[in-house]
CSV table of C-alpha atoms and ligand atoms in Angstrom, one decimal:
chain,number,residue,atom,x,y,z
A,1,MET,CA,-65.0,16.1,-0.5
A,2,ASP,CA,-66.6,19.1,-4.1
A,3,LEU,CA,-68.6,16.1,-5.5
A,4,SER,CA,-69.4,19.9,-8.2
A,5,SER,CA,-65.9,19.1,-9.6
A,6,MET,CA,-66.5,15.8,-10.2
A,7,ASN,CA,-68.7,16.8,-12.6
A,8,ALA,CA,-65.7,16.3,-15.2
A,9,SER,CA,-64.9,12.8,-15.6
A,10,PRO,CA,-62.3,11.2,-13.2
A,11,VAL,CA,-60.2,10.3,-15.9
A,12,LEU,CA,-56.8,10.8,-15.1
A,13,ALA,CA,-55.2,12.9,-17.2
A,14,ASP,CA,-51.2,12.0,-17.1
A,15,SER,CA,-51.3,7.7,-17.0
A,16,SER,CA,-47.7,6.7,-16.4
A,17,PRO,CA,-47.9,3.8,-19.0
A,18,ILE,CA,-48.6,0.6,-17.1
A,19,ASN,CA,-44.8,-1.2,-18.1
A,20,GLN,CA,-43.3,0.9,-16.0
A,21,THR,CA,-44.4,0.0,-12.1
A,22,ILE,CA,-47.0,-2.7,-13.0
A,23,LEU,CA,-47.0,-6.0,-10.4
A,24,GLY,CA,-44.3,-3.7,-8.6
A,25,PHE,CA,-41.1,-3.9,-10.4
A,26,HIS,CA,-39.1,-2.3,-13.4
A,27,SER,CA,-41.2,-4.1,-16.4
A,28,SER,CA,-37.0,-4.5,-18.3
A,29,VAL,CA,-37.4,-7.7,-15.7
A,30,PHE,CA,-40.0,-9.4,-17.0
A,31,SER,CA,-38.0,-9.2,-20.1
A,32,ARG,CA,-35.2,-10.8,-19.2
A,33,SER,CA,-36.2,-15.3,-20.3
A,34,ILE,CA,-37.6,-17.2,-16.7
A,35,PRO,CA,-36.2,-20.2,-16.1
A,36,LYS,CA,-38.4,-22.8,-17.5
A,37,LYS,CA,-37.7,-26.2,-15.2
A,38,LYS,CA,-36.1,-24.1,-11.5
A,39,PRO,CA,-38.7,-22.8,-9.1
A,40,ALA,CA,-38.6,-19.5,-8.3
A,41,LYS,CA,-37.2,-19.3,-5.0
A,42,LEU,CA,-38.3,-16.6,-2.5
A,43,ASP,CA,-34.9,-15.2,-1.8
A,44,ASP,CA,-34.7,-15.4,-5.8
A,45,VAL,CA,-34.4,-11.2,-6.6
A,46,ARG,CA,-35.3,-11.1,-9.6
A,47,PHE,CA,-38.8,-12.1,-8.5
A,48,ASN,CA,-38.7,-10.1,-4.7
A,49,GLY,CA,-40.9,-7.8,-5.5
A,50,TRP,CA,-43.1,-9.5,-7.3
A,51,LEU,CA,-43.4,-12.4,-4.7
A,52,ASP,CA,-43.6,-9.2,-1.8
A,53,ALA,CA,-46.6,-8.1,-3.1
A,54,MET,CA,-48.4,-11.6,-3.8
A,55,GLN,CA,-47.7,-13.1,-0.4
A,56,SER,CA,-48.3,-9.5,1.8
A,57,SER,CA,-51.2,-9.3,-0.5
A,58,SER,CA,-51.8,-13.4,0.3
A,59,PRO,CA,-51.4,-13.5,3.3
A,60,PRO,CA,-50.4,-17.2,3.5
A,61,ARG,CA,-53.6,-19.7,5.8
A,62,LYS,CA,-51.5,-21.5,9.0
A,63,SER,CA,-51.2,-25.0,6.7
A,64,MET,CA,-49.1,-23.0,4.5
A,65,LEU,CA,-46.8,-21.6,6.5
A,66,LYS,CA,-44.0,-24.5,6.6
A,67,ASP,CA,-44.5,-24.4,3.0
A,68,ILE,CA,-42.7,-21.4,3.0
A,69,ALA,CA,-40.3,-22.0,5.1
A,70,ILE,CA,-41.5,-19.7,7.7
A,71,GLU,CA,-41.6,-22.4,10.9
A,72,LEU,CA,-42.5,-19.5,13.4
A,73,ALA,CA,-44.0,-21.7,16.7
A,74,SER,CA,-47.6,-21.3,17.4
A,75,ASP,CA,-47.5,-19.3,20.3
A,76,ASP,CA,-44.9,-17.4,18.1
A,77,ASN,CA,-47.1,-16.0,15.2
A,78,ASP,CA,-49.6,-15.4,18.8
A,79,LEU,CA,-46.8,-13.2,20.8
A,80,VAL,CA,-46.7,-11.3,17.3
A,81,TYR,CA,-50.2,-10.8,16.5
A,82,TYR,CA,-51.0,-10.0,20.2
A,83,SER,CA,-48.3,-7.0,19.7
A,84,TRP,CA,-49.7,-6.1,16.4
A,85,MET,CA,-53.0,-5.2,18.0
A,86,LEU,CA,-50.9,-3.0,20.7
A,87,LYS,CA,-51.2,-0.8,17.1
A,88,TYR,CA,-54.6,-2.1,15.7
A,89,PRO,CA,-56.8,-3.3,19.0
A,90,SER,CA,-59.6,-6.2,18.6
A,91,ALA,CA,-62.9,-3.6,17.2
A,92,LEU,CA,-64.7,-6.0,19.8
A,93,LYS,CA,-62.4,-5.6,22.5
A,94,SER,CA,-63.2,-1.8,21.8
A,95,PHE,CA,-66.4,-2.0,21.3
A,96,HIS,CA,-67.4,0.6,24.1
A,97,HIS,CA,-64.7,2.8,23.2
A,98,ILE,CA,-66.7,2.6,19.6
A,99,ILE,CA,-70.1,3.5,20.9
A,100,THR,CA,-69.0,6.1,23.3
A,101,ARG,CA,-68.2,7.7,20.6
A,102,ALA,CA,-71.5,7.1,18.6
A,103,HIS,CA,-73.1,9.6,21.3
A,104,LYS,CA,-75.9,11.1,19.2
A,105,LYS,CA,-74.8,10.0,15.7
A,106,LYS,CA,-75.9,8.2,13.2
A,107,ILE,CA,-73.8,5.1,12.2
A,108,VAL,CA,-73.0,4.4,8.7
A,109,ILE,CA,-72.2,0.7,8.1
A,110,PHE,CA,-69.9,-0.2,4.8
A,111,LEU,CA,-68.3,-3.4,4.3
A,112,ASP,CA,-65.9,-4.8,2.3
A,113,TYR,CA,-67.6,-9.2,0.7
A,114,ASP,CA,-64.5,-11.6,0.1
A,115,GLY,CA,-62.7,-12.1,3.6
A,116,THR,CA,-65.1,-10.0,5.1
A,117,LEU,CA,-68.3,-11.9,5.3
A,118,SER,CA,-67.3,-14.4,3.3
A,119,PRO,CA,-65.0,-16.3,3.8
A,120,ILE,CA,-61.7,-16.9,1.2
A,121,VAL,CA,-62.4,-20.0,-1.4
A,122,ASP,CA,-61.2,-21.7,-3.8
A,123,ASP,CA,-64.0,-21.2,-5.8
A,124,PRO,CA,-64.8,-17.9,-5.6
A,125,GLU,CA,-68.1,-18.3,-7.0
A,126,ARG,CA,-68.5,-20.4,-3.6
A,127,ALA,CA,-67.9,-17.3,-1.6
A,128,PHE,CA,-70.9,-17.7,0.3
A,129,MET,CA,-71.9,-15.7,3.7
A,130,SER,CA,-73.1,-18.0,6.3
A,131,ILE,CA,-76.9,-18.2,7.9
A,132,GLU,CA,-75.9,-16.6,10.4
A,133,MET,CA,-73.4,-13.7,8.8
A,134,HIS,CA,-76.5,-13.2,6.6
A,135,SER,CA,-78.6,-12.4,9.3
A,136,ALA,CA,-76.3,-10.5,10.9
A,137,VAL,CA,-76.2,-7.7,8.3
A,138,LYS,CA,-79.8,-8.0,7.2
A,139,ASP,CA,-80.4,-6.9,11.4
A,140,VAL,CA,-77.6,-4.1,10.8
A,141,ALA,CA,-79.3,-2.8,8.3
A,142,LYS,CA,-82.3,-2.1,9.9
A,143,TYR,CA,-80.5,0.4,12.3
A,144,PHE,CA,-78.3,1.6,10.2
A,145,PRO,CA,-77.6,2.9,6.7
A,146,THR,CA,-75.3,-0.7,5.9
A,147,ALA,CA,-73.3,-0.8,1.9
A,148,ILE,CA,-71.6,-3.1,0.6
A,149,ILE,CA,-68.5,-1.9,-1.0
A,150,SER,CA,-66.7,-4.9,-3.4
A,151,GLY,CA,-64.4,-4.8,-6.3
A,152,ARG,CA,-67.1,-8.0,-7.9
A,153,SER,CA,-69.4,-6.5,-10.4
A,154,ARG,CA,-72.6,-5.3,-8.6
A,155,ASP,CA,-74.9,-7.7,-9.9
A,156,LYS,CA,-72.8,-10.5,-8.6
A,157,VAL,CA,-71.7,-9.1,-5.1
A,158,TYR,CA,-76.4,-8.7,-5.0
A,159,GLU,CA,-76.8,-12.2,-6.1
A,160,LEU,CA,-74.6,-13.2,-3.0
A,161,VAL,CA,-75.8,-11.1,-0.7
A,162,GLY,CA,-79.2,-10.8,-1.4
A,163,LEU,CA,-80.5,-8.2,1.1
A,164,THR,CA,-82.6,-5.5,-1.1
A,165,GLU,CA,-82.2,-2.3,2.0
A,166,LEU,CA,-78.7,-2.8,1.0
A,167,PHE,CA,-76.0,0.2,-0.9
A,168,TYR,CA,-74.6,-1.4,-3.3
A,169,ALA,CA,-71.0,-0.4,-4.9
A,170,GLY,CA,-69.3,-2.9,-7.3
A,171,SER,CA,-66.0,-3.1,-8.7
A,172,HIS,CA,-64.4,-1.6,-6.4
A,173,GLY,CA,-66.8,1.1,-6.0
A,174,MET,CA,-67.1,2.1,-9.7
A,175,ASP,CA,-70.6,0.4,-9.9
A,176,ILE,CA,-72.8,2.6,-7.3
A,177,ILE,CA,-76.9,1.7,-6.7
A,178,PHE,CA,-79.0,3.9,-5.1
A,179,PRO,CA,-82.6,4.2,-4.4
A,180,ALA,CA,-84.7,7.2,-6.0
A,181,LYS,CA,-85.5,8.3,-2.8
A,182,ASP,CA,-82.5,8.1,-0.7
A,183,THR,CA,-80.4,10.4,-3.1
A,184,ILE,CA,-80.3,14.2,-2.0
A,185,LEU,CA,-78.2,14.6,-5.4
A,186,ILE,CA,-79.6,13.7,-8.5
A,187,ASN,CA,-77.7,16.2,-10.9
A,188,HIS,CA,-74.6,15.1,-11.4
A,189,LEU,CA,-73.2,13.8,-15.1
A,190,ASN,CA,-72.5,10.6,-14.3
A,191,TYR,CA,-76.3,9.3,-12.3
A,192,ILE,CA,-77.8,7.3,-15.0
A,193,ARG,CA,-81.5,6.6,-13.6
A,194,SER,CA,-82.7,3.1,-13.8
A,195,MET,CA,-85.1,0.9,-12.3
A,196,ASP,CA,-84.1,-2.4,-10.6
A,197,LYS,CA,-84.6,-5.7,-10.9
A,198,GLN,CA,-87.9,-5.3,-8.3
A,199,GLY,CA,-88.9,-1.8,-11.0
A,200,LYS,CA,-87.8,0.5,-8.5
A,201,GLU,CA,-86.4,3.6,-9.0
A,202,VAL,CA,-82.9,3.9,-8.9
A,203,ASN,CA,-79.9,5.8,-9.8
A,204,LEU,CA,-77.1,5.0,-11.2
A,205,PHE,CA,-73.1,6.4,-11.3
A,206,GLN,CA,-70.3,5.0,-12.8
A,207,PRO,CA,-67.5,7.1,-13.1
A,208,ALA,CA,-65.9,4.4,-15.7
A,209,ARG,CA,-69.0,4.2,-18.4
A,210,GLU,CA,-66.6,5.0,-20.9
A,211,PHE,CA,-64.3,1.3,-20.2
A,212,ILE,CA,-67.1,-1.2,-20.7
A,213,PRO,CA,-66.2,-1.8,-24.1
A,214,MET,CA,-62.5,-1.8,-23.8
A,215,ILE,CA,-62.6,-4.5,-20.4
A,216,ASN,CA,-64.4,-6.6,-22.2
A,217,GLU,CA,-62.1,-7.2,-24.9
A,218,VAL,CA,-59.6,-6.8,-21.8
A,219,PHE,CA,-61.0,-10.3,-20.3
A,220,ARG,CA,-61.8,-11.7,-23.3
A,221,THR,CA,-57.5,-11.8,-24.4
A,222,LEU,CA,-57.1,-13.4,-20.2
A,223,VAL,CA,-59.2,-15.9,-20.9
A,224,GLU,CA,-57.5,-17.0,-23.8
A,225,VAL,CA,-54.1,-16.1,-22.8
A,226,THR,CA,-54.4,-18.1,-19.3
A,227,LYS,CA,-56.7,-20.6,-20.6
A,228,ASP,CA,-53.4,-23.0,-20.5
A,229,ILE,CA,-52.8,-22.4,-17.0
A,230,PRO,CA,-53.9,-25.4,-14.5
A,231,GLY,CA,-56.0,-23.3,-12.0
A,232,ALA,CA,-56.7,-19.6,-13.0
A,233,PHE,CA,-59.8,-17.7,-13.5
A,234,VAL,CA,-60.8,-14.6,-15.4
A,235,GLU,CA,-63.5,-12.9,-13.7
A,236,ASN,CA,-65.4,-9.5,-15.2
A,237,HIS,CA,-66.3,-7.8,-13.0
A,238,LYS,CA,-67.8,-5.1,-15.3
A,239,PHE,CA,-65.8,-2.3,-14.4
A,240,CYS,CA,-62.5,-5.0,-13.8
A,241,THR,CA,-62.0,-7.9,-14.2
A,242,SER,CA,-59.4,-9.9,-12.7
A,243,VAL,CA,-57.4,-13.1,-12.5
A,244,HIS,CA,-56.9,-15.3,-9.8
A,245,TYR,CA,-54.1,-17.1,-8.6
A,246,ARG,CA,-54.9,-19.3,-5.9
A,247,ASN,CA,-55.5,-22.1,-7.7
A,248,VAL,CA,-52.0,-21.9,-9.7
A,249,ASP,CA,-49.3,-23.6,-8.9
A,250,GLU,CA,-47.2,-21.0,-7.0
A,251,LYS,CA,-44.8,-22.5,-10.0
A,252,SER,CA,-46.3,-20.2,-12.7
A,253,TRP,CA,-47.2,-17.5,-10.6
A,254,PRO,CA,-44.0,-15.3,-12.8
A,255,MET,CA,-45.6,-16.9,-15.7
A,256,ILE,CA,-49.4,-16.0,-15.3
A,257,ALA,CA,-47.8,-12.6,-14.3
A,258,GLN,CA,-46.2,-12.4,-17.6
A,259,ARG,CA,-49.4,-13.5,-19.5
A,260,VAL,CA,-51.2,-10.3,-18.2
A,261,HIS,CA,-48.4,-7.7,-18.0
A,262,ASP,CA,-48.0,-8.7,-21.9
A,263,VAL,CA,-51.4,-8.4,-22.7
A,264,LEU,CA,-51.5,-4.8,-20.7
A,265,LYS,CA,-49.1,-2.7,-22.5
A,266,ASP,CA,-51.6,-2.8,-25.1
A,267,TYR,CA,-53.6,-0.5,-22.9
A,268,PRO,CA,-52.0,2.6,-20.7
A,269,ARG,CA,-55.2,3.5,-19.7
A,270,LEU,CA,-55.9,0.3,-17.8
A,271,THR,CA,-53.5,-0.2,-15.0
A,272,LEU,CA,-53.3,-3.0,-12.2
A,273,THR,CA,-53.6,-3.9,-8.0
A,274,HIS,CA,-53.1,-6.9,-6.2
A,275,GLY,CA,-56.3,-8.5,-4.6
A,276,ARG,CA,-56.0,-11.9,-2.3
A,277,LYS,CA,-54.4,-14.3,-4.9
A,278,VAL,CA,-55.5,-12.3,-7.8
A,279,LEU,CA,-54.2,-9.6,-10.3
A,280,GLU,CA,-56.6,-6.8,-10.8
A,281,VAL,CA,-57.5,-5.3,-14.1
A,282,ARG,CA,-58.9,-1.4,-13.5
A,283,PRO,CA,-59.4,1.6,-15.1
A,284,LEU,CA,-57.2,4.1,-14.5
A,285,ILE,CA,-59.0,6.8,-13.3
A,286,ASP,CA,-59.3,8.7,-9.7
A,287,TRP,CA,-61.2,6.5,-8.5
A,288,ASP,CA,-61.3,3.7,-5.2
A,289,LYS,CA,-63.0,2.6,-2.9
A,290,GLY,CA,-62.6,5.5,-0.4
A,291,LYS,CA,-63.7,7.8,-3.1
A,292,ALA,CA,-66.7,5.8,-3.1
A,293,VAL,CA,-67.6,6.1,0.3
A,294,GLU,CA,-67.4,9.8,1.0
A,295,PHE,CA,-69.6,9.7,-3.0
A,296,LEU,CA,-72.0,8.0,-1.1
A,297,LEU,CA,-71.9,9.6,2.2
A,298,GLU,CA,-72.7,13.1,0.5
A,299,SER,CA,-74.9,11.5,-1.8
A,300,LEU,CA,-77.7,10.2,1.0
A,301,GLY,CA,-77.0,13.8,3.0
A,302,LEU,CA,-74.7,11.8,6.2
A,303,SER,CA,-71.4,13.7,5.6
A,304,ASN,CA,-71.1,16.4,8.3
A,305,ALA,CA,-68.5,14.6,10.1
A,306,ASN,CA,-70.2,15.2,13.2
A,307,ASP,CA,-73.7,13.9,13.1
A,308,VAL,CA,-71.9,10.8,11.3
A,309,LEU,CA,-69.8,7.5,12.6
A,310,PRO,CA,-69.1,5.8,9.4
A,311,ILE,CA,-67.4,2.1,10.1
A,312,TYR,CA,-66.0,0.2,7.6
A,313,ILE,CA,-64.9,-3.1,7.3
A,314,GLY,CA,-63.0,-4.8,5.3
A,315,ASP,CA,-59.0,-7.1,4.4
A,316,ASP,CA,-57.8,-6.6,1.0
A,317,ARG,CA,-55.4,-3.7,-0.3
A,318,THR,CA,-58.1,-2.1,-2.5
A,319,ASP,CA,-59.9,-1.6,1.4
A,320,GLU,CA,-57.0,0.6,2.2
A,321,ASP,CA,-57.9,3.5,0.0
A,322,ALA,CA,-61.9,4.3,2.3
A,323,PHE,CA,-59.3,3.5,5.4
A,324,LYS,CA,-57.3,6.4,4.3
A,325,VAL,CA,-60.3,9.0,4.3
A,326,LEU,CA,-61.4,7.9,7.4
A,327,ARG,CA,-58.3,8.1,9.4
A,328,GLU,CA,-57.2,11.4,7.4
A,329,GLY,CA,-60.8,13.1,8.1
A,330,ASN,CA,-60.2,11.7,11.4
A,331,ARG,CA,-64.0,10.4,10.2
A,332,GLY,CA,-64.6,7.1,12.9
A,333,TYR,CA,-63.5,3.5,12.6
A,334,GLY,CA,-61.5,1.4,9.9
A,335,ILE,CA,-61.7,-2.1,10.9
A,336,LEU,CA,-59.2,-4.6,8.6
A,337,VAL,CA,-60.2,-7.8,8.8
A,338,SER,CA,-56.7,-10.0,9.1
A,339,SER,CA,-55.7,-13.4,11.1
A,340,VAL,CA,-52.0,-12.1,10.2
A,341,PRO,CA,-50.2,-8.8,11.5
A,342,LYS,CA,-49.9,-6.0,8.8
A,343,LYS,CA,-49.5,-2.4,8.3
A,344,SER,CA,-52.6,-0.6,7.5
A,345,LYS,CA,-54.5,2.8,8.0
A,346,ALA,CA,-57.2,1.0,9.9
A,347,PHE,CA,-57.6,2.0,13.4
A,348,LEU,CA,-59.0,-1.7,14.6
A,349,SER,CA,-59.0,-5.6,13.6
A,350,LEU,CA,-61.1,-7.9,13.8
A,351,ARG,CA,-59.3,-11.7,13.0
A,352,ASP,CA,-61.5,-13.1,10.7
A,353,THR,CA,-65.2,-13.5,9.4
A,354,SER,CA,-66.5,-15.0,12.5
A,355,GLU,CA,-65.0,-11.7,15.0
A,356,VAL,CA,-66.8,-9.7,11.5
A,357,LYS,CA,-70.2,-11.1,12.3
A,358,GLU,CA,-69.2,-11.3,16.7
A,359,PHE,CA,-69.3,-7.2,15.3
A,360,LEU,CA,-72.4,-6.4,13.7
A,361,LYS,CA,-74.4,-8.7,16.3
A,362,SER,CA,-72.9,-6.0,19.4
A,363,LEU,CA,-74.0,-3.3,17.2
A,364,VAL,CA,-77.7,-4.5,17.0
A,365,ARG,CA,-77.6,-5.1,20.8
A,366,TRP,CA,-76.8,-2.0,21.2
A,367,LYS,CA,-78.7,-0.5,19.2
A,368,GLU,CA,-82.0,-2.2,20.2
A,369,GLN,CA,-80.8,-1.8,24.5
A,370,MET,CA,-80.8,2.0,23.8
A,371,LEU,CA,-84.1,1.4,21.6
A,372,ASN,CA,-85.5,0.2,25.0
A,373,VAL,CA,-83.9,2.3,26.9
A,374,ASP,CA,-85.6,5.6,25.3
A,375,SER,CA,-89.3,3.8,25.1
B,1,MG,MG1,-61.8,-8.7,0.6
């Protein structure tokens, strides 16, 4: 990526009207009356596009499968999963292949947080890493440059991870912090010199800074319009805001979508993406987790594909932008965390957070063995 070309604001010049495509179907669908008592059915064509998007971004847990009338025997589930793994092999089983490719290269680790390092839980405020995962991430960061790229605000994800030795990119990569000593590029319009909480000099990169007042305004409005929907929870991530519906009764999903849509139609410079049981409102700018990965690699002097092997582990749709960057540049490994078959741009897969932990520990063990051999 040519960073010099990014001195201009990354805001897209042609912002398509949000009400044309929001939630994956045409806005005219919303204008029809929504039956108040009759719950939406999965085979109801009016909601198919929306429910498909919701369900594909929120894969049901095994215990929920009966609720949506998918009754596959567990053996069948395993069969489907294992045949999917032919296309997305296990990163644990492919470990030898990865380290062979990493020979004489510097491995750089990128980690999503929710659903990758911490399990998805009902209360996003309580999405904590296990003690074992915390120490696995800490150990990995001893040997490899390691960045967390999350949809959460940078402050929040730092609070949850609590490791000063990592790089952090919050708000889907729209809020990046570097220790000043590690940064090789400082003459950039969107860089801000600052101090972190420990008083160390840092550089901030915030391509959507101008959107902060707008996001605050939308956040307050979304809190107001969803306050009577039991289980709805709105979170402000500074450069984006999200409406969680994981605790909302499925019968109320059309209502929550309608309310969010009605708010957003007044903000053509904002867009919406689907996370896992969350509607995410973001600035309509040409910036995503993939761009953040490229930017971090370049800013840290690690963009030479011949010397560097990036590994990105994530479970969300927003992580697909990063998988795509690695796949298209044939630069490293995107690893999708999923316990159900999903289409992805990743090369490899891990089933859950516990396999992520095993993978990180394997990297540490391998690196320590290599260091012992060398010494
Ligand atoms: Mg995630």
